[in-house]
Amino acid sequence: MEKLDWNNLPFGYIKTDYNIRCVYKNGKWGKLEVSSSEYINIHIAATGLHYGQEAFEGLKAYMGKDGKIRLFRWEENAKRFVYSADGIKMASFPVEMFREALFQVIRLNKKYVPPYGSGATLYIRPLLYGSGAEVGVKPASEYTFLVFVTPVGQYFKGGVKPVNMLICRDVDRAAPLGTGTFKVGGNYAASLRALMAAKEGGYASTIFLDAREKKYIDECGPANFFGIKDNTYITPKSESILKSITNMSLIEIAKSIGMKTERRQVPVVELSTFVEAGACGTAAVICPIGKIFDPEKNKIYEYCRDGKPGVATMKLYNKLVSIQNGDEPDDFGWMTVVE
Ligand code: PLP
Ligand code: COI
């Protein structure tokens, strides 16, 4: 194993020792198999390649001060993985096998779990795709599941440092009744034009609006949006966004620290009323938003003018991260000790 600089890891791919695979054939799932190869052998007519029959998940394992490795709300990821599979007509991967695969892959790659205090974590990426051959547009009859892990640092650079975001009005990530609530690769492909344009303009990410009216906030690239005002945590309700497990958790944390919470449509114009704003997700954790630029209206919405995250954002962040690291009692019952 190459020596890793735990404090400065990118959010990228670093090879680990093992991954786990499993194949669905003749109507049933086979056994979990351990592999040390980084490659898959795939049929040239696999539906995953041609018709986007592919879904994935993302979750993290955390090393505690006590040397225990913990997973955050893995059952929620398992359930969403089933929901995404159903959404694009794939054979779903059973929740109990998902747990077993996660535990195995973490234990086999234990030495890659970043140390406590480094700010880095072990990112776990389960994947499911149609591996059976079809040429007509229809679901495959064979599927492959795999899960790999990779140690990662922050997704949005610079610790809990505010980033700027660009409102996107010329690309839709997902249609209202489309695949936006499923974690399928096609949504990410659809987001790339907008994301690259935002990056070229010096923004950390793009903020997608509802595709129907372009009136409401949808989400922030690969993370959900939240705004804060009047001691209230407000997050968009939309039929085209991924239901973030981090966001669900922040709603509960906000309530537990005496904040009010609202999940409802958030009009773009409301951005001028928020005192704080942020993006949240497994990779993003909580990323405070410094400024949002709306090119059509030539308007800048500004939060954290002193370059520092707001008080409420930091309260939510500290609470979430200390639960995940095992520093605080797991009052919500979110953590599972793997080893
Ligand atoms: N929205 C999108 C499009 C994402 O890819 C993610 C990441 O998984 C999120 C939101 C955040 O979801 P979660 O908190 O479950 O990681
Ligand atoms: C995650 O937060 O786990 C994600 O899936 C975001 C991403 C890097 C696609």
mmCIF file of C-alpha atoms and ligand atoms in Angstrom:
data_model
loop_
_atom_site.group_PDB
_atom_site.id
_atom_site.type_symbol
_atom_site.label_atom_id
_atom_site.label_comp_id
_atom_site.label_asym_id
_atom_site.label_seq_id
_atom_site.Cartn_x
_atom_site.Cartn_y
_atom_site.Cartn_z
ATOM 1 C CA MET A 1 0.000 0.000 0.000
ATOM 2 C CA GLU A 2 1.403 3.391 -1.001
ATOM 3 C CA LYS A 3 1.750 5.833 1.851
ATOM 4 C CA LEU A 4 -1.325 8.035 1.887
ATOM 5 C CA ASP A 5 -1.336 11.637 3.022
ATOM 6 C CA TRP A 6 -4.544 11.258 5.039
ATOM 7 C CA ASN A 7 -4.915 14.980 5.770
ATOM 8 C CA ASN A 8 -4.804 15.974 2.109
ATOM 9 C CA LEU A 9 -6.740 13.296 0.270
ATOM 10 C CA PRO A 10 -8.693 14.363 -2.799
ATOM 11 C CA PHE A 11 -12.279 13.247 -3.380
ATOM 12 C CA GLY A 12 -11.051 10.796 -5.971
ATOM 13 C CA TYR A 13 -10.301 7.175 -6.683
ATOM 14 C CA ILE A 14 -7.487 5.472 -4.819
ATOM 15 C CA LYS A 15 -6.983 1.777 -5.374
ATOM 16 C CA THR A 16 -7.733 -0.466 -2.414
ATOM 17 C CA ASP A 17 -7.196 -4.227 -2.098
ATOM 18 C CA TYR A 18 -10.605 -5.795 -2.608
ATOM 19 C CA ASN A 19 -14.088 -5.282 -3.961
ATOM 20 C CA ILE A 20 -17.175 -7.485 -3.744
ATOM 21 C CA ARG A 21 -19.316 -8.665 -6.612
ATOM 22 C CA CYS A 22 -22.508 -10.616 -7.091
ATOM 23 C CA VAL A 23 -24.474 -11.703 -10.156
ATOM 24 C CA TYR A 24 -28.235 -12.061 -10.660
ATOM 25 C CA LYS A 25 -29.104 -14.805 -13.166
ATOM 26 C CA ASN A 26 -32.112 -17.031 -13.815
ATOM 27 C CA GLY A 27 -34.215 -14.995 -11.428
ATOM 28 C CA LYS A 28 -31.931 -15.105 -8.405
ATOM 29 C CA TRP A 29 -28.871 -13.573 -6.815
ATOM 30 C CA GLY A 30 -25.735 -15.704 -6.527
ATOM 31 C CA LYS A 31 -23.104 -15.541 -3.783
ATOM 32 C CA LEU A 32 -21.000 -12.529 -2.843
ATOM 33 C CA GLU A 33 -17.537 -12.953 -4.390
ATOM 34 C CA VAL A 34 -14.378 -11.170 -3.326
ATOM 35 C CA SER A 35 -12.214 -9.775 -6.119
ATOM 36 C CA SER A 36 -8.882 -7.995 -6.165
ATOM 37 C CA SER A 37 -9.293 -6.799 -9.755
ATOM 38 C CA GLU A 38 -10.265 -3.222 -10.524
ATOM 39 C CA TYR A 39 -11.853 -4.293 -13.799
ATOM 40 C CA ILE A 40 -15.069 -5.941 -14.907
ATOM 41 C CA ASN A 41 -15.677 -8.038 -17.958
ATOM 42 C CA ILE A 42 -18.831 -6.777 -19.606
ATOM 43 C CA HIS A 43 -20.955 -8.017 -22.508
ATOM 44 C CA ILE A 44 -20.896 -5.689 -25.512
ATOM 45 C CA ALA A 45 -24.711 -5.574 -25.532
ATOM 46 C CA ALA A 46 -25.209 -5.096 -21.765
ATOM 47 C CA THR A 47 -28.192 -2.830 -21.036
ATOM 48 C CA GLY A 48 -26.120 -0.957 -18.459
ATOM 49 C CA LEU A 49 -23.904 0.290 -21.288
ATOM 50 C CA HIS A 50 -26.547 1.008 -23.912
ATOM 51 C CA TYR A 51 -29.690 2.000 -22.105
ATOM 52 C CA GLY A 52 -28.363 3.372 -18.848
ATOM 53 C CA GLN A 53 -29.689 0.562 -16.673
ATOM 54 C CA GLU A 54 -27.385 1.502 -13.824
ATOM 55 C CA ALA A 55 -27.818 2.753 -10.267
ATOM 56 C CA PHE A 56 -25.356 3.469 -7.497
ATOM 57 C CA GLU A 57 -25.101 4.527 -3.883
ATOM 58 C CA GLY A 58 -22.610 6.467 -1.815
ATOM 59 C CA LEU A 59 -22.002 6.163 1.905
ATOM 60 C CA LYS A 60 -19.104 6.485 4.289
ATOM 61 C CA ALA A 61 -17.349 4.591 7.071
ATOM 62 C CA TYR A 62 -15.766 6.598 9.882
ATOM 63 C CA MET A 63 -12.898 5.708 12.213
ATOM 64 C CA GLY A 64 -13.693 6.709 15.790
ATOM 65 C CA LYS A 65 -11.308 7.850 18.503
ATOM 66 C CA ASP A 66 -12.062 4.480 20.125
ATOM 67 C CA GLY A 67 -10.671 2.635 17.073
ATOM 68 C CA LYS A 68 -14.129 1.439 16.017
ATOM 69 C CA ILE A 69 -15.259 1.720 12.410
ATOM 70 C CA ARG A 70 -18.825 2.975 12.060
ATOM 71 C CA LEU A 71 -21.277 3.210 9.185
ATOM 72 C CA PHE A 72 -23.870 5.996 8.963
ATOM 73 C CA ARG A 73 -27.495 4.955 8.272
ATOM 74 C CA TRP A 74 -26.591 2.168 5.838
ATOM 75 C CA GLU A 75 -30.184 0.852 5.842
ATOM 76 C CA GLU A 76 -31.352 4.101 4.248
ATOM 77 C CA ASN A 77 -28.837 3.643 1.425
ATOM 78 C CA ALA A 78 -29.897 0.005 1.062
ATOM 79 C CA LYS A 79 -33.558 1.056 0.761
ATOM 80 C CA ARG A 80 -32.794 3.831 -1.709
ATOM 81 C CA PHE A 81 -30.736 1.347 -3.765
ATOM 82 C CA VAL A 82 -33.830 -0.889 -3.998
ATOM 83 C CA TYR A 83 -35.984 2.137 -4.889
ATOM 84 C CA SER A 84 -33.558 3.201 -7.663
ATOM 85 C CA ALA A 85 -33.382 -0.352 -9.054
ATOM 86 C CA ASP A 86 -37.188 -0.588 -9.142
ATOM 87 C CA GLY A 87 -37.323 2.830 -10.788
ATOM 88 C CA ILE A 88 -35.409 1.665 -13.846
ATOM 89 C CA LYS A 89 -36.718 -1.902 -13.843
ATOM 90 C CA MET A 90 -33.621 -3.668 -12.571
ATOM 91 C CA ALA A 91 -33.510 -6.642 -10.207
ATOM 92 C CA SER A 92 -33.073 -5.031 -6.798
ATOM 93 C CA PHE A 93 -30.288 -6.016 -4.449
ATOM 94 C CA PRO A 94 -31.584 -7.456 -1.148
ATOM 95 C CA VAL A 95 -31.042 -5.245 1.922
ATOM 96 C CA GLU A 96 -29.457 -8.023 4.001
ATOM 97 C CA MET A 97 -26.973 -8.875 1.207
ATOM 98 C CA PHE A 98 -26.202 -5.158 0.885
ATOM 99 C CA ARG A 99 -25.278 -5.095 4.578
ATOM 100 C CA GLU A 100 -23.148 -8.206 4.259
ATOM 101 C CA ALA A 101 -21.310 -6.852 1.189
ATOM 102 C CA LEU A 102 -20.635 -3.543 2.962
ATOM 103 C CA PHE A 103 -19.305 -5.205 6.100
ATOM 104 C CA GLN A 104 -17.088 -7.550 4.069
ATOM 105 C CA VAL A 105 -15.627 -4.871 1.830
ATOM 106 C CA ILE A 106 -14.868 -2.584 4.798
ATOM 107 C CA ARG A 107 -13.262 -5.346 6.849
ATOM 108 C CA LEU A 108 -11.136 -6.507 3.894
ATOM 109 C CA ASN A 109 -9.907 -2.951 3.283
ATOM 110 C CA LYS A 110 -9.607 -1.930 6.925
ATOM 111 C CA LYS A 111 -6.171 -0.415 6.452
ATOM 112 C CA TYR A 112 -7.656 2.149 4.070
ATOM 113 C CA VAL A 113 -10.069 3.592 6.618
ATOM 114 C CA PRO A 114 -8.557 7.044 7.271
ATOM 115 C CA PRO A 115 -7.488 7.700 10.863
ATOM 116 C CA TYR A 116 -9.637 9.578 13.349
ATOM 117 C CA GLY A 117 -9.063 13.314 13.158
ATOM 118 C CA SER A 118 -7.753 13.369 9.588
ATOM 119 C CA GLY A 119 -11.028 14.710 8.204
ATOM 120 C CA ALA A 120 -10.925 11.919 5.618
ATOM 121 C CA THR A 121 -13.295 8.939 5.453
ATOM 122 C CA LEU A 122 -13.741 5.671 3.609
ATOM 123 C CA TYR A 123 -16.198 6.249 0.770
ATOM 124 C CA ILE A 124 -18.236 3.201 -0.183
ATOM 125 C CA ARG A 125 -19.640 2.935 -3.679
ATOM 126 C CA PRO A 126 -22.191 0.179 -4.360
ATOM 127 C CA LEU A 127 -23.129 -0.183 -8.032
ATOM 128 C CA LEU A 128 -25.775 -2.184 -9.875
ATOM 129 C CA TYR A 129 -26.097 -2.518 -13.630
ATOM 130 C CA GLY A 130 -27.825 -4.541 -16.317
ATOM 131 C CA SER A 131 -25.136 -6.965 -17.455
ATOM 132 C CA GLY A 132 -27.390 -9.101 -19.633
ATOM 133 C CA ALA A 133 -27.387 -8.590 -23.397
ATOM 134 C CA GLU A 134 -30.380 -6.961 -25.112
ATOM 135 C CA VAL A 135 -30.667 -4.939 -28.283
ATOM 136 C CA GLY A 136 -34.316 -3.925 -28.065
ATOM 137 C CA VAL A 137 -35.132 -1.430 -25.355
ATOM 138 C CA LYS A 138 -36.108 -3.615 -22.418
ATOM 139 C CA PRO A 139 -34.780 -4.557 -19.006
ATOM 140 C CA ALA A 140 -31.921 -7.076 -18.918
ATOM 141 C CA SER A 141 -32.451 -10.502 -17.435
ATOM 142 C CA GLU A 142 -28.980 -10.502 -15.845
ATOM 143 C CA TYR A 143 -27.596 -7.931 -13.367
ATOM 144 C CA THR A 144 -24.277 -7.361 -11.654
ATOM 145 C CA PHE A 145 -23.791 -5.789 -8.240
ATOM 146 C CA LEU A 146 -20.429 -4.595 -7.044
ATOM 147 C CA VAL A 147 -19.128 -2.499 -4.216
ATOM 148 C CA PHE A 148 -15.736 -0.867 -3.917
ATOM 149 C CA VAL A 149 -14.262 1.489 -1.345
ATOM 150 C CA THR A 150 -11.823 4.349 -1.613
ATOM 151 C CA PRO A 151 -10.442 6.734 1.000
ATOM 152 C CA VAL A 152 -11.576 10.303 0.330
ATOM 153 C CA GLY A 153 -11.102 13.851 1.561
ATOM 154 C CA GLN A 154 -13.520 16.755 1.244
ATOM 155 C CA TYR A 155 -15.728 16.984 -1.867
ATOM 156 C CA PHE A 156 -15.905 20.788 -1.837
ATOM 157 C CA LYS A 157 -12.394 21.942 -1.012
ATOM 158 C CA GLY A 158 -11.155 23.829 2.007
ATOM 159 C CA GLY A 159 -12.886 22.250 4.994
ATOM 160 C CA VAL A 160 -16.093 23.967 6.034
ATOM 161 C CA LYS A 161 -15.381 26.961 3.846
ATOM 162 C CA PRO A 162 -18.148 28.758 1.966
ATOM 163 C CA VAL A 163 -18.254 28.110 -1.777
ATOM 164 C CA ASN A 164 -20.020 29.985 -4.560
ATOM 165 C CA MET A 165 -22.725 28.476 -6.738
ATOM 166 C CA LEU A 166 -24.284 29.329 -10.078
ATOM 167 C CA ILE A 167 -27.996 29.050 -10.793
ATOM 168 C CA CYS A 168 -28.512 27.027 -13.936
ATOM 169 C CA ARG A 169 -31.348 27.995 -16.264
ATOM 170 C CA ASP A 170 -30.313 26.396 -19.528
ATOM 171 C CA VAL A 171 -29.922 22.746 -18.518
ATOM 172 C CA ASP A 172 -32.349 20.462 -16.684
ATOM 173 C CA ARG A 173 -30.922 17.626 -14.656
ATOM 174 C CA ALA A 174 -34.193 15.710 -14.451
ATOM 175 C CA ALA A 175 -37.801 16.087 -15.535
ATOM 176 C CA PRO A 176 -40.579 16.362 -12.922
ATOM 177 C CA LEU A 177 -41.829 12.840 -13.567
ATOM 178 C CA GLY A 178 -38.469 11.536 -14.755
ATOM 179 C CA THR A 179 -35.649 9.803 -12.943
ATOM 180 C CA GLY A 180 -34.520 12.611 -10.626
ATOM 181 C CA THR A 181 -35.449 10.793 -7.424
ATOM 182 C CA PHE A 182 -33.493 7.682 -8.427
ATOM 183 C CA LYS A 183 -29.731 7.561 -7.983
ATOM 184 C CA VAL A 184 -29.039 6.535 -11.567
ATOM 185 C CA GLY A 185 -26.034 7.437 -13.678
ATOM 186 C CA GLY A 186 -28.104 9.146 -16.376
ATOM 187 C CA ASN A 187 -28.957 12.020 -14.017
ATOM 188 C CA TYR A 188 -25.282 12.714 -13.495
ATOM 189 C CA ALA A 189 -24.543 12.563 -17.231
ATOM 190 C CA ALA A 190 -27.407 15.044 -17.719
ATOM 191 C CA SER A 191 -25.860 17.379 -15.133
ATOM 192 C CA LEU A 192 -22.378 17.520 -16.642
ATOM 193 C CA ARG A 193 -22.899 20.342 -19.165
ATOM 194 C CA ALA A 194 -24.179 22.611 -16.413
ATOM 195 C CA LEU A 195 -21.569 21.499 -13.909
ATOM 196 C CA MET A 196 -18.673 22.091 -16.273
ATOM 197 C CA ALA A 197 -20.023 25.528 -17.212
ATOM 198 C CA ALA A 198 -20.233 26.423 -13.506
ATOM 199 C CA LYS A 199 -16.686 25.158 -12.872
ATOM 200 C CA GLU A 200 -15.367 27.161 -15.837
ATOM 201 C CA GLY A 201 -16.954 30.243 -14.331
ATOM 202 C CA GLY A 202 -15.151 29.576 -11.045
ATOM 203 C CA TYR A 203 -18.171 28.198 -9.176
ATOM 204 C CA ALA A 204 -18.034 25.089 -7.014
ATOM 205 C CA SER A 205 -21.319 23.784 -8.371
ATOM 206 C CA THR A 206 -24.514 24.566 -10.142
ATOM 207 C CA ILE A 207 -27.948 24.989 -8.571
ATOM 208 C CA PHE A 208 -30.634 23.295 -10.624
ATOM 209 C CA LEU A 209 -34.141 24.728 -10.733
ATOM 210 C CA ASP A 210 -37.408 22.856 -11.168
ATOM 211 C CA ALA A 211 -37.634 21.897 -14.827
ATOM 212 C CA ARG A 212 -41.335 22.758 -15.221
ATOM 213 C CA GLU A 213 -41.422 26.402 -14.179
ATOM 214 C CA LYS A 214 -37.817 27.366 -13.437
ATOM 215 C CA LYS A 215 -39.196 29.039 -10.390
ATOM 216 C CA TYR A 216 -38.121 26.827 -7.509
ATOM 217 C CA ILE A 217 -34.789 25.536 -6.219
ATOM 218 C CA ASP A 218 -34.219 21.844 -6.920
ATOM 219 C CA GLU A 219 -30.746 20.883 -5.719
ATOM 220 C CA CYS A 220 -27.044 21.747 -5.778
ATOM 221 C CA GLY A 221 -25.393 19.352 -8.232
ATOM 222 C CA PRO A 222 -24.646 16.255 -6.166
ATOM 223 C CA ALA A 223 -26.122 17.614 -2.925
ATOM 224 C CA ASN A 224 -29.431 18.927 -1.555
ATOM 225 C CA PHE A 225 -29.960 22.620 -0.785
ATOM 226 C CA PHE A 226 -30.965 24.201 2.513
ATOM 227 C CA GLY A 227 -31.538 27.776 3.605
ATOM 228 C CA ILE A 228 -31.822 29.175 7.117
ATOM 229 C CA LYS A 229 -33.828 32.119 8.448
ATOM 230 C CA ASP A 230 -35.875 32.844 11.579
ATOM 231 C CA ASN A 231 -34.328 29.865 13.371
ATOM 232 C CA THR A 232 -35.827 27.634 10.651
ATOM 233 C CA TYR A 233 -34.123 25.035 8.458
ATOM 234 C CA ILE A 234 -35.802 25.136 5.046
ATOM 235 C CA THR A 235 -35.163 22.617 2.283
ATOM 236 C CA PRO A 236 -36.837 22.106 -1.112
ATOM 237 C CA LYS A 237 -39.608 19.652 -1.694
ATOM 238 C CA SER A 238 -39.442 18.533 -5.309
ATOM 239 C CA GLU A 239 -40.441 15.555 -7.409
ATOM 240 C CA SER A 240 -37.128 15.608 -9.289
ATOM 241 C CA ILE A 241 -34.420 15.570 -6.618
ATOM 242 C CA LEU A 242 -32.610 12.827 -4.789
ATOM 243 C CA LYS A 243 -33.928 12.359 -1.273
ATOM 244 C CA SER A 244 -30.709 13.015 0.611
ATOM 245 C CA ILE A 245 -30.100 10.935 3.710
ATOM 246 C CA THR A 246 -27.854 13.699 5.065
ATOM 247 C CA ASN A 247 -30.681 16.213 4.603
ATOM 248 C CA MET A 248 -33.183 13.897 6.361
ATOM 249 C CA SER A 249 -30.704 13.659 9.239
ATOM 250 C CA LEU A 250 -30.119 17.418 9.396
ATOM 251 C CA ILE A 251 -33.860 17.968 9.711
ATOM 252 C CA GLU A 252 -33.845 15.730 12.786
ATOM 253 C CA ILE A 253 -30.726 17.386 14.190
ATOM 254 C CA ALA A 254 -32.205 20.855 13.596
ATOM 255 C CA LYS A 255 -35.338 19.871 15.539
ATOM 256 C CA SER A 256 -33.221 18.452 18.356
ATOM 257 C CA ILE A 257 -31.397 21.768 18.786
ATOM 258 C CA GLY A 258 -34.605 23.772 18.904
ATOM 259 C CA MET A 259 -34.877 24.885 15.278
ATOM 260 C CA LYS A 260 -38.032 24.734 13.234
ATOM 261 C CA THR A 261 -37.906 22.854 9.946
ATOM 262 C CA GLU A 262 -39.788 23.119 6.658
ATOM 263 C CA ARG A 263 -39.652 20.919 3.585
ATOM 264 C CA ARG A 264 -41.552 22.782 0.892
ATOM 265 C CA GLN A 265 -41.080 24.463 -2.467
ATOM 266 C CA VAL A 266 -38.405 27.154 -2.222
ATOM 267 C CA PRO A 267 -38.867 29.939 -4.818
ATOM 268 C CA VAL A 268 -35.647 31.400 -6.227
ATOM 269 C CA VAL A 269 -36.734 34.858 -5.029
ATOM 270 C CA GLU A 270 -36.730 33.571 -1.460
ATOM 271 C CA LEU A 271 -32.943 33.298 -1.682
ATOM 272 C CA SER A 272 -32.717 36.973 -0.764
ATOM 273 C CA THR A 273 -34.376 36.276 2.592
ATOM 274 C CA PHE A 274 -32.069 33.531 3.863
ATOM 275 C CA VAL A 275 -29.428 34.374 6.417
ATOM 276 C CA GLU A 276 -27.444 31.200 5.722
ATOM 277 C CA ALA A 277 -27.479 28.648 2.919
ATOM 278 C CA GLY A 278 -25.706 25.393 2.272
ATOM 279 C CA ALA A 279 -25.422 22.147 0.334
ATOM 280 C CA CYS A 280 -25.596 18.779 2.058
ATOM 281 C CA GLY A 281 -24.866 15.205 1.104
ATOM 282 C CA THR A 282 -22.618 12.252 1.862
ATOM 283 C CA ALA A 283 -19.742 13.580 -0.226
ATOM 284 C CA ALA A 284 -20.424 17.269 0.521
ATOM 285 C CA VAL A 285 -21.239 16.675 4.224
ATOM 286 C CA ILE A 286 -22.370 20.277 4.860
ATOM 287 C CA CYS A 287 -20.901 22.850 2.574
ATOM 288 C CA PRO A 288 -21.812 26.434 3.373
ATOM 289 C CA ILE A 289 -22.706 28.621 0.400
ATOM 290 C CA GLY A 290 -21.007 32.014 0.270
ATOM 291 C CA LYS A 291 -22.692 33.459 -2.822
ATOM 292 C CA ILE A 292 -25.228 32.374 -5.388
ATOM 293 C CA PHE A 293 -25.241 34.065 -8.777
ATOM 294 C CA ASP A 294 -28.350 34.112 -10.945
ATOM 295 C CA PRO A 295 -27.125 34.992 -14.483
ATOM 296 C CA GLU A 296 -30.589 35.644 -15.913
ATOM 297 C CA LYS A 297 -31.483 38.199 -13.275
ATOM 298 C CA ASN A 298 -27.846 39.338 -12.920
ATOM 299 C CA LYS A 299 -28.329 39.022 -9.201
ATOM 300 C CA ILE A 300 -25.963 37.895 -6.461
ATOM 301 C CA TYR A 301 -27.354 36.438 -3.247
ATOM 302 C CA GLU A 302 -24.794 36.724 -0.516
ATOM 303 C CA TYR A 303 -24.420 34.768 2.714
ATOM 304 C CA CYS A 304 -21.496 34.706 5.152
ATOM 305 C CA ARG A 305 -20.033 38.061 4.157
ATOM 306 C CA ASP A 306 -17.046 37.619 6.453
ATOM 307 C CA GLY A 307 -15.984 34.439 4.622
ATOM 308 C CA LYS A 308 -17.046 32.267 7.548
ATOM 309 C CA PRO A 309 -19.908 29.796 7.755
ATOM 310 C CA GLY A 310 -22.955 30.937 9.726
ATOM 311 C CA VAL A 311 -23.648 29.935 13.310
ATOM 312 C CA ALA A 312 -26.586 27.611 12.578
ATOM 313 C CA THR A 313 -24.716 25.886 9.737
ATOM 314 C CA MET A 314 -21.768 25.221 12.042
ATOM 315 C CA LYS A 315 -24.026 23.911 14.810
ATOM 316 C CA LEU A 316 -25.606 21.451 12.404
ATOM 317 C CA TYR A 317 -22.225 20.492 10.957
ATOM 318 C CA ASN A 318 -20.572 19.910 14.327
ATOM 319 C CA LYS A 319 -23.431 17.818 15.597
ATOM 320 C CA LEU A 320 -23.611 15.663 12.455
ATOM 321 C CA VAL A 321 -19.873 15.092 12.238
ATOM 322 C CA SER A 322 -19.482 14.296 15.919
ATOM 323 C CA ILE A 323 -22.219 11.681 15.697
ATOM 324 C CA GLN A 324 -20.576 10.196 12.592
ATOM 325 C CA ASN A 325 -17.131 10.112 14.208
ATOM 326 C CA GLY A 326 -18.533 8.541 17.350
ATOM 327 C CA ASP A 327 -17.590 11.547 19.507
ATOM 328 C CA GLU A 328 -21.173 12.101 20.649
ATOM 329 C CA PRO A 329 -23.685 9.537 21.816
ATOM 330 C CA ASP A 330 -25.676 8.167 18.920
ATOM 331 C CA ASP A 331 -29.031 9.320 20.287
ATOM 332 C CA PHE A 332 -30.762 8.904 16.928
ATOM 333 C CA GLY A 333 -29.560 5.310 16.466
ATOM 334 C CA TRP A 334 -27.893 6.100 13.142
ATOM 335 C CA MET A 335 -24.514 4.450 13.571
ATOM 336 C CA THR A 336 -23.589 0.784 13.096
ATOM 337 C CA VAL A 337 -20.253 -0.487 14.357
ATOM 338 C CA VAL A 338 -18.642 -2.610 11.662
ATOM 339 C CA GLU A 339 -15.544 -3.575 13.599
HETATM 340 N N1 PLP B 1 -28.440 14.900 -4.487
HETATM 341 C C1 PLP B 1 -27.702 14.242 -5.387
HETATM 342 C C2 PLP B 1 -28.003 14.432 -6.816
HETATM 343 C C3 PLP B 1 -26.680 13.373 -4.954
HETATM 344 O O1 PLP B 1 -25.915 12.721 -5.825
HETATM 345 C C4 PLP B 1 -26.461 13.202 -3.577
HETATM 346 C C5 PLP B 1 -25.450 12.277 -3.092
HETATM 347 O O2 PLP B 1 -25.715 11.164 -2.802
HETATM 348 C C6 PLP B 1 -27.260 13.934 -2.684
HETATM 349 C C7 PLP B 1 -28.231 14.767 -3.171
HETATM 350 C C8 PLP B 1 -27.082 13.765 -1.212
HETATM 351 O O3 PLP B 1 -27.651 12.555 -0.760
HETATM 352 P P1 PLP B 1 -27.100 11.794 0.476
HETATM 353 O O4 PLP B 1 -27.153 12.720 1.634
HETATM 354 O O5 PLP B 1 -28.013 10.636 0.664
HETATM 355 O O6 PLP B 1 -25.703 11.390 0.168
HETATM 356 C C1 COI B 2 -22.568 11.178 -2.600
HETATM 357 O O1 COI B 2 -22.663 12.185 -1.893
HETATM 358 O O2 COI B 2 -22.383 10.049 -2.143
HETATM 359 C C2 COI B 2 -22.666 11.254 -4.019
HETATM 360 O O3 COI B 2 -23.079 10.311 -4.596
HETATM 361 C C3 COI B 2 -22.233 12.448 -4.679
HETATM 362 C C4 COI B 2 -21.401 12.139 -5.826
HETATM 363 C C5 COI B 2 -19.972 12.229 -5.738
HETATM 364 C C6 COI B 2 -22.018 11.667 -7.040
#
